[in-house]
Amino acid sequence: MNQHDNTFSSNTSLSDTSFQSDMSTSQQSARQVAVKVISNILLQQGSLSTQLARHQTEVASDHIPMLKELCFGVCRQYPRLNSIALHLLAHPFEEKDTDLYAVLLLGLYQLTYMNTPDHAAVNETVEACRLLKKDWATKLMNAVLRRYQREADEIVALLEAQPSVEFNMPKWLVKRFNKHWPEHFEQIIEASNTHPPMCIRVNEARVSRETYQAQLVELGINSEEGPFSGSALYLRNAVRVGELPDFEEGFVSVQDEAAQLSAQLLSPKAGEKVLDACAAPGGKTGHLLEKSNHIELTAVELEPWRMEKIESNLHRLGYSAQLICADASDLDAWWNGEHFDKILLDVPCTATGVIRRNPDIKINRKPADIDDLVIIQRAILNKVWTTLKPGGFMLYATCSLMPEENEQQIQHFLAHQEDAQEVALNSLAPDKQIEWGIPVSHGRQLFPNLEGHDGFYYCLLQKLA
Ligand SMILES: C[S@@+](CC[C@H](N)C(=O)[O-])C[C@H]1O[C@@H](n2cnc3c(N)ncnc32)[C@H](O)[C@@H]1O
């Protein structure tokens, strides 16, 4: 196991049975389940969101907020906690003891960032070793945490010189952000390290933003209008979706404001044939239909389990579309040869603009992922382009801050695709002023904003007739 460069790799993940609990009941404590979730993330067995979805049923529902706090917290603070843990340990744990490393990270997180009394955090950490049937580690864990209690200030001051600790971000990402966006570096770091605001999208086909905002006020939920998307409301305090009026009836969805710009920019009109090429979980699919329910919409998604999310999202909103589970770059597998008027291509990416929503990126993302994703994006872009009508429009989007995936990807595409041209982002919605993000060599780059939208990239392309 190599904790230094985060390259844990294993075919083993902590299943329900491998985590032996003294509690014979099916429900475990939030902390026990957090150990599983964090271990599996360290072992690269899946993302934080998939691990949480899989394991949160193992705790009582009133413990889910605590489970999330622990898991999101450890991921968000991972660069710091990892440095502290490695400093405290004489020898890193072996890979088979990744669960113990997760226990240690959770203990350090409680001691540093939570209100848990110190003695309780230490005792719970030691107890966690016992529950894992690794009693041999209890003395070590006790000694390590007690030392941290005594020397925390000195240790943190010493480690602060490391960029990963100073900025609470993997060193390679610090370097990339600084290299590509020196003027926006501080904003990117600060916004990526905080809790994101809760932004909702009002379904304007059902209710106006003003009316919905007034309904929220009646329930004591205060919000501000998003400045860039006509359907966005930022809630001053996050609430459970069940508390949002008419959520189940599809009057409102949770979606970041930058993501809401897609449907605004593509501006689908009745009768148009529209493709949403990388569609799950379907946030933008639903928004396209809210803009016009009379479009002929096809949504393509590679992952069957993610396809189910599109289905349930559309079901809640009361819309339907042709859903196809396929690799968008494998046209033989899904395309019937009929061209589309408009295409939304929201490609898989490094998600470096949404680290605050997916903080496990700090653990799992590697520099090599950029090159791998650029190749996948290029293949999808080139193939899907052939399904666009001459004169039709394609909106290319990512939630990445890496120029390789954004302006450079488009640069390469335009250099090789003779029938493609970049057009102004508001070509399809000329009444909308583009006042967000910054112009880059092709398209516009948005950076994550402390109390506003996520990091995103958009470029609008037209196929020459
Ligand atoms: C950035 S997400 C899309 C988010 C979505 N547009 C939304 O707003 O809810 C990218 C999606 O592309 C899917 N994907 C990845 N490779 C794909 C491929 N070759 N063909 C189709 N979908 C793919 C991923 O599974 C993921 O669901």
Short mmCIF file of C-alpha atoms and ligand atoms in Angstrom, two decimals:
data_model
loop_
_atom_site.label_atom_id
_atom_site.label_comp_id
_atom_site.label_asym_id
_atom_site.label_seq_id
_atom_site.Cartn_x
_atom_site.Cartn_y
_atom_site.Cartn_z
CA MET A 1 0.00 0.00 0.00
CA ASN A 2 1.35 3.38 -0.87
CA GLN A 3 -0.37 6.18 0.94
CA HIS A 4 2.14 8.75 -0.29
CA ASP A 5 0.78 9.02 -3.81
CA ASN A 6 -2.67 7.67 -3.01
CA THR A 7 -2.17 4.67 -5.25
CA PHE A 8 -3.96 2.06 -3.23
CA SER A 9 -5.13 -0.64 -5.54
CA SER A 10 -6.80 -3.85 -4.73
CA ASN A 11 -9.45 -6.19 -5.88
CA THR A 12 -10.69 -6.48 -2.37
CA SER A 13 -13.34 -4.19 -1.02
CA LEU A 14 -14.89 -4.19 2.39
CA SER A 15 -18.13 -6.02 2.03
CA ASP A 16 -20.81 -6.34 4.65
CA THR A 17 -19.41 -9.64 5.82
CA SER A 18 -15.76 -8.68 6.02
CA PHE A 19 -16.55 -5.96 8.50
CA GLN A 20 -17.22 -7.98 11.61
CA SER A 21 -19.36 -6.12 14.04
CA ASP A 22 -20.07 -6.88 17.66
CA MET A 23 -23.51 -5.44 17.00
CA SER A 24 -25.49 -8.41 15.87
CA THR A 25 -28.28 -6.18 14.58
CA SER A 26 -28.31 -5.31 10.91
CA GLN A 27 -27.86 -1.61 11.69
CA GLN A 28 -24.37 -0.39 12.34
CA SER A 29 -23.09 2.90 13.64
CA ALA A 30 -22.39 5.75 11.22
CA ARG A 31 -18.72 5.44 12.10
CA GLN A 32 -18.51 1.74 11.25
CA VAL A 33 -20.13 2.26 7.89
CA ALA A 34 -17.93 5.30 7.27
CA VAL A 35 -14.88 3.03 7.71
CA LYS A 36 -16.21 0.82 4.92
CA VAL A 37 -16.99 3.72 2.61
CA ILE A 38 -13.62 5.42 3.11
CA SER A 39 -11.69 2.13 2.83
CA ASN A 40 -13.38 1.30 -0.43
CA ILE A 41 -12.65 4.75 -1.83
CA LEU A 42 -8.98 4.36 -0.83
CA LEU A 43 -8.99 0.95 -2.51
CA GLN A 44 -10.47 2.55 -5.64
CA GLN A 45 -13.63 0.47 -5.44
CA GLY A 46 -15.91 3.30 -6.50
CA SER A 47 -16.75 6.91 -5.94
CA LEU A 48 -18.03 8.48 -2.73
CA SER A 49 -21.53 8.82 -4.17
CA THR A 50 -21.73 5.17 -5.30
CA GLN A 51 -20.26 3.90 -2.04
CA LEU A 52 -22.67 6.00 0.01
CA ALA A 53 -25.63 4.88 -2.08
CA ARG A 54 -24.57 1.28 -1.52
CA HIS A 55 -23.89 1.43 2.21
CA GLN A 56 -26.13 4.09 3.71
CA THR A 57 -28.95 1.59 4.16
CA GLU A 58 -26.79 -0.10 6.79
CA VAL A 59 -27.33 2.71 9.28
CA ALA A 60 -30.57 3.93 10.84
CA SER A 61 -32.03 6.77 8.76
CA ASP A 62 -31.43 9.34 11.49
CA HIS A 63 -27.71 8.44 11.37
CA ILE A 64 -27.36 9.11 7.66
CA PRO A 65 -26.47 12.82 8.14
CA MET A 66 -23.64 11.77 10.49
CA LEU A 67 -22.43 9.14 8.01
CA LYS A 68 -22.35 11.78 5.26
CA GLU A 69 -20.61 14.31 7.47
CA LEU A 70 -17.87 11.78 8.27
CA CYS A 71 -17.40 10.56 4.69
CA PHE A 72 -17.61 13.91 2.93
CA GLY A 73 -15.49 15.45 5.68
CA VAL A 74 -12.65 12.92 5.42
CA CYS A 75 -12.60 13.22 1.61
CA ARG A 76 -12.72 17.02 1.72
CA GLN A 77 -9.86 17.18 4.25
CA TYR A 78 -7.97 14.18 2.86
CA PRO A 79 -4.78 15.92 1.66
CA ARG A 80 -4.27 17.36 5.16
CA LEU A 81 -5.37 14.29 7.09
CA ASN A 82 -3.23 12.02 4.92
CA SER A 83 -0.11 14.11 5.55
CA ILE A 84 -0.79 14.20 9.28
CA ALA A 85 -1.42 10.45 9.41
CA LEU A 86 1.76 9.64 7.50
CA HIS A 87 3.72 11.96 9.75
CA LEU A 88 2.39 10.21 12.84
CA LEU A 89 2.89 6.64 11.62
CA ALA A 90 6.38 5.16 11.73
CA HIS A 91 5.35 2.77 8.93
CA PRO A 92 2.35 3.10 6.64
CA PHE A 93 -0.28 0.38 7.05
CA GLU A 94 -0.21 -2.51 4.60
CA GLU A 95 -2.89 -2.64 1.95
CA LYS A 96 -4.78 -5.37 3.79
CA ASP A 97 -5.13 -2.91 6.66
CA THR A 98 -6.62 -0.10 4.62
CA ASP A 99 -9.61 -0.32 6.95
CA LEU A 100 -7.34 0.69 9.83
CA TYR A 101 -6.05 3.61 7.81
CA ALA A 102 -9.66 4.70 7.28
CA VAL A 103 -10.24 4.38 11.04
CA LEU A 104 -7.21 6.62 11.68
CA LEU A 105 -8.33 9.25 9.13
CA LEU A 106 -11.78 9.31 10.73
CA GLY A 107 -10.26 9.72 14.19
CA LEU A 108 -8.07 12.58 13.00
CA TYR A 109 -11.05 14.16 11.27
CA GLN A 110 -13.10 14.04 14.47
CA LEU A 111 -10.26 15.49 16.51
CA THR A 112 -9.55 18.28 14.04
CA TYR A 113 -12.86 19.29 12.53
CA MET A 114 -15.72 18.00 14.67
CA ASN A 115 -17.07 18.87 18.08
CA THR A 116 -16.57 15.32 19.34
CA PRO A 117 -14.83 15.50 22.74
CA ASP A 118 -11.21 14.39 22.32
CA HIS A 119 -11.47 11.43 24.69
CA ALA A 120 -14.57 10.18 22.86
CA ALA A 121 -12.85 10.45 19.46
CA VAL A 122 -9.85 8.48 20.74
CA ASN A 123 -12.00 5.85 22.44
CA GLU A 124 -14.21 5.39 19.37
CA THR A 125 -11.14 5.00 17.18
CA VAL A 126 -9.65 2.36 19.44
CA GLU A 127 -13.01 0.59 19.65
CA ALA A 128 -13.23 0.60 15.86
CA CYS A 129 -10.03 -1.49 15.72
CA ARG A 130 -11.67 -4.06 17.97
CA LEU A 131 -14.82 -4.15 15.84
CA LEU A 132 -12.60 -4.90 12.87
CA LYS A 133 -11.10 -7.77 14.89
CA LYS A 134 -7.72 -6.07 14.72
CA ASP A 135 -7.09 -5.66 18.41
CA TRP A 136 -3.35 -5.62 17.73
CA ALA A 137 -3.77 -2.07 16.41
CA THR A 138 -5.52 -0.59 19.46
CA LYS A 139 -2.32 0.39 21.27
CA LEU A 140 -0.83 1.93 18.17
CA MET A 141 -4.00 3.90 17.38
CA ASN A 142 -4.25 5.12 20.95
CA ALA A 143 -0.62 6.27 20.97
CA VAL A 144 -0.87 7.98 17.58
CA LEU A 145 -4.01 9.93 18.42
CA ARG A 146 -2.80 10.92 21.86
CA ARG A 147 0.41 12.25 20.32
CA TYR A 148 -1.66 14.22 17.83
CA GLN A 149 -3.73 15.65 20.71
CA ARG A 150 -0.54 16.89 22.38
CA GLU A 151 1.36 18.10 19.31
CA ALA A 152 -1.34 19.06 16.78
CA ASP A 153 -0.27 22.69 16.42
CA GLU A 154 3.43 21.88 15.92
CA ILE A 155 2.66 19.06 13.49
CA VAL A 156 0.28 21.15 11.39
CA ALA A 157 2.74 24.09 11.37
CA LEU A 158 5.50 21.75 10.19
CA LEU A 159 3.38 20.20 7.44
CA GLU A 160 1.91 23.51 6.29
CA ALA A 161 4.94 23.96 4.02
CA GLN A 162 3.64 21.16 1.80
CA PRO A 163 1.39 22.55 -0.96
CA SER A 164 -1.08 19.69 -0.50
CA VAL A 165 -1.49 20.70 3.16
CA GLU A 166 -1.43 24.46 2.61
CA PHE A 167 -4.13 24.29 -0.07
CA ASN A 168 -5.79 21.06 1.07
CA MET A 169 -5.57 19.76 -2.47
CA PRO A 170 -3.40 17.06 -4.10
CA LYS A 171 -0.06 18.53 -5.13
CA TRP A 172 -0.57 17.77 -8.82
CA LEU A 173 -3.88 19.64 -8.85
CA VAL A 174 -2.34 22.62 -7.06
CA LYS A 175 0.29 22.72 -9.81
CA ARG A 176 -2.22 22.44 -12.64
CA PHE A 177 -4.59 25.05 -11.24
CA ASN A 178 -1.70 27.42 -10.67
CA LYS A 179 -0.25 26.83 -14.12
CA HIS A 180 -3.51 27.19 -16.05
CA TRP A 181 -5.37 29.77 -13.97
CA PRO A 182 -2.91 31.84 -11.90
CA GLU A 183 -5.37 34.73 -11.65
CA HIS A 184 -8.19 32.48 -10.49
CA PHE A 185 -6.08 30.13 -8.39
CA GLU A 186 -7.20 31.38 -4.99
CA GLN A 187 -10.87 31.40 -5.99
CA ILE A 188 -10.63 27.85 -7.33
CA ILE A 189 -8.95 26.56 -4.18
CA GLU A 190 -11.27 28.36 -1.79
CA ALA A 191 -14.47 27.40 -3.60
CA SER A 192 -13.33 23.80 -4.13
CA ASN A 193 -12.70 23.38 -0.41
CA THR A 194 -16.03 24.63 0.90
CA HIS A 195 -19.52 23.19 1.10
CA PRO A 196 -21.37 24.01 -2.12
CA PRO A 197 -24.54 26.07 -1.93
CA MET A 198 -27.83 24.32 -2.61
CA CYS A 199 -29.15 25.49 -5.96
CA ILE A 200 -32.51 24.45 -7.34
CA ARG A 201 -34.03 24.69 -10.81
CA VAL A 202 -37.63 25.79 -10.95
CA ASN A 203 -39.60 24.04 -13.68
CA GLU A 204 -40.77 27.14 -15.51
CA ALA A 205 -43.21 25.05 -17.53
CA ARG A 206 -45.16 24.57 -14.27
CA VAL A 207 -44.50 27.62 -12.14
CA SER A 208 -42.56 30.89 -12.40
CA ARG A 209 -39.41 31.36 -10.37
CA GLU A 210 -41.01 34.33 -8.55
CA THR A 211 -44.11 32.35 -7.54
CA TYR A 212 -42.04 29.40 -6.36
CA GLN A 213 -39.73 31.67 -4.41
CA ALA A 214 -42.76 33.17 -2.67
CA GLN A 215 -44.00 29.67 -1.78
CA LEU A 216 -40.61 28.95 -0.23
CA VAL A 217 -40.79 32.13 1.85
CA GLU A 218 -44.13 30.96 3.28
CA LEU A 219 -42.34 27.85 4.53
CA GLY A 220 -39.52 29.94 6.02
CA ILE A 221 -37.08 28.91 3.26
CA ASN A 222 -35.17 31.94 2.01
CA SER A 223 -33.52 32.00 -1.38
CA GLU A 224 -31.80 34.26 -3.88
CA GLU A 225 -32.30 34.29 -7.63
CA GLY A 226 -29.38 32.96 -9.65
CA PRO A 227 -27.98 35.82 -11.72
CA PHE A 228 -27.33 33.76 -14.89
CA SER A 229 -30.02 31.11 -15.17
CA GLY A 230 -33.63 32.30 -15.26
CA SER A 231 -34.72 29.19 -13.35
CA ALA A 232 -32.08 29.11 -10.58
CA LEU A 233 -32.70 29.77 -6.89
CA TYR A 234 -29.94 29.53 -4.28
CA LEU A 235 -31.27 28.43 -0.91
CA ARG A 236 -29.71 30.29 2.00
CA ASN A 237 -29.74 27.05 3.97
CA ALA A 238 -29.82 23.60 2.45
CA VAL A 239 -33.01 21.61 3.03
CA ARG A 240 -34.06 18.04 2.29
CA VAL A 241 -35.73 17.78 -1.12
CA GLY A 242 -38.86 16.49 0.61
CA GLU A 243 -39.23 19.93 2.19
CA LEU A 244 -39.40 21.63 -1.23
CA PRO A 245 -43.01 22.29 -2.27
CA ASP A 246 -44.21 20.00 -5.07
CA PHE A 247 -40.82 18.35 -5.47
CA GLU A 248 -42.37 14.95 -6.12
CA GLU A 249 -44.72 16.54 -8.65
CA GLY A 250 -41.74 17.78 -10.67
CA PHE A 251 -42.03 21.51 -9.99
CA VAL A 252 -38.41 21.76 -8.96
CA SER A 253 -35.09 19.89 -9.22
CA VAL A 254 -31.73 20.23 -7.54
CA GLN A 255 -29.19 21.44 -10.09
CA ASP A 256 -26.22 23.76 -10.08
CA GLU A 257 -26.68 27.08 -11.88
CA ALA A 258 -23.82 26.52 -14.35
CA ALA A 259 -25.39 23.18 -15.34
CA GLN A 260 -28.70 25.00 -15.89
CA LEU A 261 -27.10 27.08 -18.63
CA SER A 262 -27.04 24.07 -21.02
CA ALA A 263 -30.75 24.09 -21.79
CA GLN A 264 -30.76 27.89 -21.93
CA LEU A 265 -27.91 27.88 -24.48
CA LEU A 266 -29.33 25.05 -26.61
CA SER A 267 -32.81 26.58 -26.44
CA PRO A 268 -34.75 23.60 -27.86
CA LYS A 269 -37.86 24.42 -29.89
CA ALA A 270 -41.02 22.38 -30.55
CA GLY A 271 -40.57 19.85 -33.32
CA GLU A 272 -36.78 19.71 -33.12
CA LYS A 273 -34.94 16.42 -32.95
CA VAL A 274 -32.54 16.70 -30.02
CA LEU A 275 -29.83 14.36 -28.71
CA ASP A 276 -28.52 14.33 -25.14
CA ALA A 277 -25.48 12.16 -25.77
CA CYS A 278 -24.04 11.47 -22.30
CA ALA A 279 -27.17 11.90 -20.34
CA ALA A 280 -27.16 10.37 -16.84
CA PRO A 281 -28.34 11.17 -14.25
CA GLY A 282 -30.55 13.21 -16.54
CA GLY A 283 -30.44 16.64 -14.91
CA LYS A 284 -30.03 18.35 -18.25
CA THR A 285 -32.34 15.88 -20.04
CA GLY A 286 -35.19 16.99 -17.80
CA HIS A 287 -34.33 20.66 -18.24
CA LEU A 288 -34.38 20.36 -22.05
CA LEU A 289 -37.92 18.97 -21.79
CA GLU A 290 -38.94 21.73 -19.38
CA LYS A 291 -37.84 24.22 -22.05
CA SER A 292 -40.02 22.46 -24.63
CA ASN A 293 -41.99 19.30 -24.04
CA HIS A 294 -42.64 19.06 -27.79
CA ILE A 295 -39.13 18.14 -28.86
CA GLU A 296 -38.19 14.66 -30.01
CA LEU A 297 -35.54 13.87 -27.43
CA THR A 298 -33.12 10.94 -27.48
CA ALA A 299 -30.91 10.37 -24.43
CA VAL A 300 -27.91 8.04 -24.70
CA GLU A 301 -26.04 6.77 -21.63
CA LEU A 302 -23.34 4.14 -21.28
CA GLU A 303 -24.01 2.85 -17.75
CA PRO A 304 -27.22 0.87 -17.20
CA TRP A 305 -27.39 1.71 -13.48
CA ARG A 306 -27.06 5.41 -14.29
CA MET A 307 -29.72 5.07 -16.97
CA GLU A 308 -32.17 4.13 -14.22
CA LYS A 309 -31.55 7.55 -12.69
CA ILE A 310 -32.63 9.25 -15.92
CA GLU A 311 -35.78 7.16 -15.91
CA SER A 312 -36.69 8.07 -12.35
CA ASN A 313 -35.85 11.76 -12.91
CA LEU A 314 -38.04 11.97 -16.00
CA HIS A 315 -40.79 10.02 -14.27
CA ARG A 316 -40.83 12.53 -11.41
CA LEU A 317 -40.90 15.45 -13.85
CA GLY A 318 -43.65 13.79 -15.89
CA TYR A 319 -41.73 13.74 -19.19
CA SER A 320 -40.56 11.03 -21.51
CA ALA A 321 -37.75 10.61 -24.00
CA GLN A 322 -36.24 7.83 -26.04
CA LEU A 323 -33.67 6.33 -23.66
CA ILE A 324 -30.86 4.25 -25.14
CA CYS A 325 -28.20 2.51 -23.11
CA ALA A 326 -25.12 2.47 -25.35
CA ASP A 327 -21.65 3.83 -25.96
CA ALA A 328 -22.37 7.11 -27.73
CA SER A 329 -19.24 6.67 -29.85
CA ASP A 330 -20.51 3.31 -31.17
CA LEU A 331 -23.03 4.62 -33.69
CA ASP A 332 -23.89 1.16 -35.02
CA ALA A 333 -25.16 0.27 -31.54
CA TRP A 334 -27.70 3.06 -31.23
CA TRP A 335 -28.10 5.45 -34.19
CA ASN A 336 -30.86 4.89 -36.76
CA GLY A 337 -29.32 7.28 -39.27
CA GLU A 338 -31.76 10.17 -38.69
CA HIS A 339 -29.86 13.39 -38.05
CA PHE A 340 -30.40 15.66 -35.05
CA ASP A 341 -31.10 19.40 -35.12
CA LYS A 342 -29.35 19.97 -31.80
CA ILE A 343 -27.00 17.95 -29.62
CA LEU A 344 -25.96 18.37 -26.03
CA LEU A 345 -22.61 16.66 -25.48
CA ASP A 346 -21.90 16.73 -21.75
CA VAL A 347 -18.91 14.41 -21.87
CA PRO A 348 -17.37 12.40 -19.01
CA CYS A 349 -14.53 14.49 -17.58
CA THR A 350 -12.19 14.96 -14.61
CA ALA A 351 -14.94 16.90 -12.79
CA THR A 352 -12.26 19.28 -11.49
CA GLY A 353 -14.83 22.09 -11.48
CA VAL A 354 -17.04 20.25 -8.99
CA ILE A 355 -14.54 19.00 -6.39
CA ARG A 356 -16.67 20.55 -3.63
CA ARG A 357 -19.56 18.26 -4.62
CA ASN A 358 -17.34 15.21 -5.24
CA PRO A 359 -14.48 15.63 -2.76
CA ASP A 360 -13.30 12.04 -3.32
CA ILE A 361 -11.70 13.49 -6.47
CA LYS A 362 -8.96 14.59 -4.07
CA ILE A 363 -8.28 10.91 -3.36
CA ASN A 364 -8.98 9.11 -6.60
CA ARG A 365 -8.24 11.44 -9.48
CA LYS A 366 -4.79 11.04 -11.08
CA PRO A 367 -2.96 13.20 -13.65
CA ALA A 368 -3.10 10.32 -16.15
CA ASP A 369 -6.91 10.48 -16.02
CA ILE A 370 -6.78 13.71 -18.01
CA ASP A 371 -5.11 12.06 -21.01
CA ASP A 372 -7.40 9.03 -20.80
CA LEU A 373 -10.51 11.20 -20.67
CA VAL A 374 -9.32 13.44 -23.51
CA ILE A 375 -9.13 10.33 -25.72
CA ILE A 376 -12.63 9.17 -24.69
CA GLN A 377 -14.08 12.65 -25.20
CA ARG A 378 -12.44 12.94 -28.62
CA ALA A 379 -13.90 9.62 -29.75
CA ILE A 380 -17.41 10.58 -28.59
CA LEU A 381 -17.15 14.07 -30.08
CA ASN A 382 -15.97 12.86 -33.50
CA LYS A 383 -18.59 10.15 -33.80
CA VAL A 384 -21.55 12.03 -32.40
CA TRP A 385 -20.73 14.94 -34.72
CA THR A 386 -21.71 12.78 -37.71
CA THR A 387 -25.26 12.48 -36.31
CA LEU A 388 -25.75 16.26 -36.47
CA LYS A 389 -27.71 17.80 -39.36
CA PRO A 390 -25.88 20.25 -41.62
CA GLY A 391 -26.73 23.64 -40.12
CA GLY A 392 -27.40 21.98 -36.74
CA PHE A 393 -25.83 22.92 -33.40
CA MET A 394 -23.83 21.00 -30.83
CA LEU A 395 -23.20 22.30 -27.32
CA TYR A 396 -20.00 20.76 -25.91
CA ALA A 397 -19.88 20.86 -22.11
CA THR A 398 -17.70 19.63 -19.24
CA CYS A 399 -17.49 20.32 -15.52
CA SER A 400 -13.71 20.40 -15.83
CA LEU A 401 -11.16 23.16 -15.31
CA MET A 402 -8.53 21.42 -17.45
CA PRO A 403 -7.90 23.18 -20.80
CA GLU A 404 -6.97 19.81 -22.35
CA GLU A 405 -10.57 18.69 -21.95
CA ASN A 406 -12.05 22.03 -22.94
CA GLU A 407 -10.60 24.70 -25.23
CA GLN A 408 -7.75 22.44 -26.40
CA GLN A 409 -10.15 19.62 -27.16
CA ILE A 410 -12.22 21.99 -29.28
CA GLN A 411 -9.08 23.46 -30.88
CA HIS A 412 -8.08 19.96 -32.00
CA PHE A 413 -11.60 19.20 -33.21
CA LEU A 414 -11.90 22.38 -35.27
CA ALA A 415 -8.45 21.79 -36.78
CA HIS A 416 -9.54 18.36 -38.05
CA GLN A 417 -13.25 18.79 -38.78
CA GLU A 418 -13.74 20.88 -41.87
CA ASP A 419 -17.52 21.16 -41.55
CA ALA A 420 -17.39 22.53 -37.98
CA GLN A 421 -17.32 26.13 -36.85
CA GLU A 422 -17.52 27.73 -33.45
CA VAL A 423 -20.38 30.18 -33.00
CA ALA A 424 -21.26 32.68 -30.28
CA LEU A 425 -22.60 30.94 -27.19
CA ASN A 426 -25.85 32.89 -27.29
CA SER A 427 -26.47 32.21 -31.01
CA LEU A 428 -29.60 30.19 -30.15
CA ALA A 429 -30.77 32.55 -27.41
CA PRO A 430 -29.71 36.00 -28.64
CA ASP A 431 -31.76 37.78 -25.96
CA LYS A 432 -29.48 36.30 -23.27
CA GLN A 433 -26.34 38.25 -22.48
CA ILE A 434 -23.39 36.00 -21.66
CA GLU A 435 -22.12 37.51 -18.45
CA TRP A 436 -20.72 34.41 -16.81
CA GLY A 437 -17.24 32.85 -16.85
CA ILE A 438 -14.38 34.12 -18.97
CA PRO A 439 -13.80 33.79 -22.71
CA VAL A 440 -11.01 31.35 -23.58
CA SER A 441 -9.50 30.54 -26.98
CA HIS A 442 -12.65 28.54 -27.76
CA GLY A 443 -15.83 28.75 -25.66
CA ARG A 444 -16.10 30.01 -22.09
CA GLN A 445 -14.68 28.73 -18.82
CA LEU A 446 -16.57 29.11 -15.55
CA PHE A 447 -14.76 28.76 -12.23
CA PRO A 448 -16.39 27.48 -9.05
CA ASN A 449 -17.80 30.38 -7.12
CA LEU A 450 -17.90 30.46 -3.32
CA GLU A 451 -21.63 31.20 -3.08
CA GLY A 452 -22.50 30.63 -6.69
CA HIS A 453 -22.17 28.23 -9.57
CA ASP A 454 -19.78 25.31 -10.09
CA GLY A 455 -16.81 25.18 -12.46
CA PHE A 456 -17.94 24.43 -16.01
CA TYR A 457 -17.00 24.81 -19.67
CA TYR A 458 -19.18 25.47 -22.70
CA CYS A 459 -18.56 25.81 -26.41
CA LEU A 460 -21.23 26.01 -29.12
CA LEU A 461 -20.44 24.49 -32.53
CA GLN A 462 -22.40 24.58 -35.77
CA LYS A 463 -22.16 22.16 -38.66
CA LEU A 464 -21.65 23.96 -41.95
CA ALA A 465 -24.36 23.35 -44.47
C1 LIG B 1 -20.93 14.50 -17.02
S1 LIG B 1 -21.96 13.13 -16.92
C2 LIG B 1 -23.41 13.73 -17.66
C3 LIG B 1 -24.31 14.52 -16.75
C4 LIG B 1 -25.69 14.73 -17.34
N1 LIG B 1 -25.62 15.38 -18.61
C5 LIG B 1 -26.60 15.51 -16.42
O1 LIG B 1 -26.70 16.72 -16.56
O2 LIG B 1 -27.24 14.91 -15.55
C6 LIG B 1 -21.30 12.11 -18.17
C7 LIG B 1 -22.12 10.84 -18.39
O3 LIG B 1 -21.60 10.21 -19.55
C8 LIG B 1 -21.66 8.82 -19.37
N2 LIG B 1 -20.74 8.23 -20.36
C9 LIG B 1 -19.41 7.99 -20.24
N3 LIG B 1 -18.92 7.49 -21.38
C10 LIG B 1 -19.96 7.41 -22.24
C11 LIG B 1 -20.10 6.94 -23.57
N4 LIG B 1 -19.05 6.47 -24.24
N5 LIG B 1 -21.32 6.99 -24.14
C12 LIG B 1 -22.39 7.45 -23.45
N6 LIG B 1 -22.32 7.90 -22.20
C13 LIG B 1 -21.12 7.88 -21.60
C14 LIG B 1 -21.27 8.63 -17.93
O4 LIG B 1 -21.71 7.37 -17.44
C15 LIG B 1 -22.00 9.80 -17.28
O5 LIG B 1 -23.28 9.41 -16.87
#
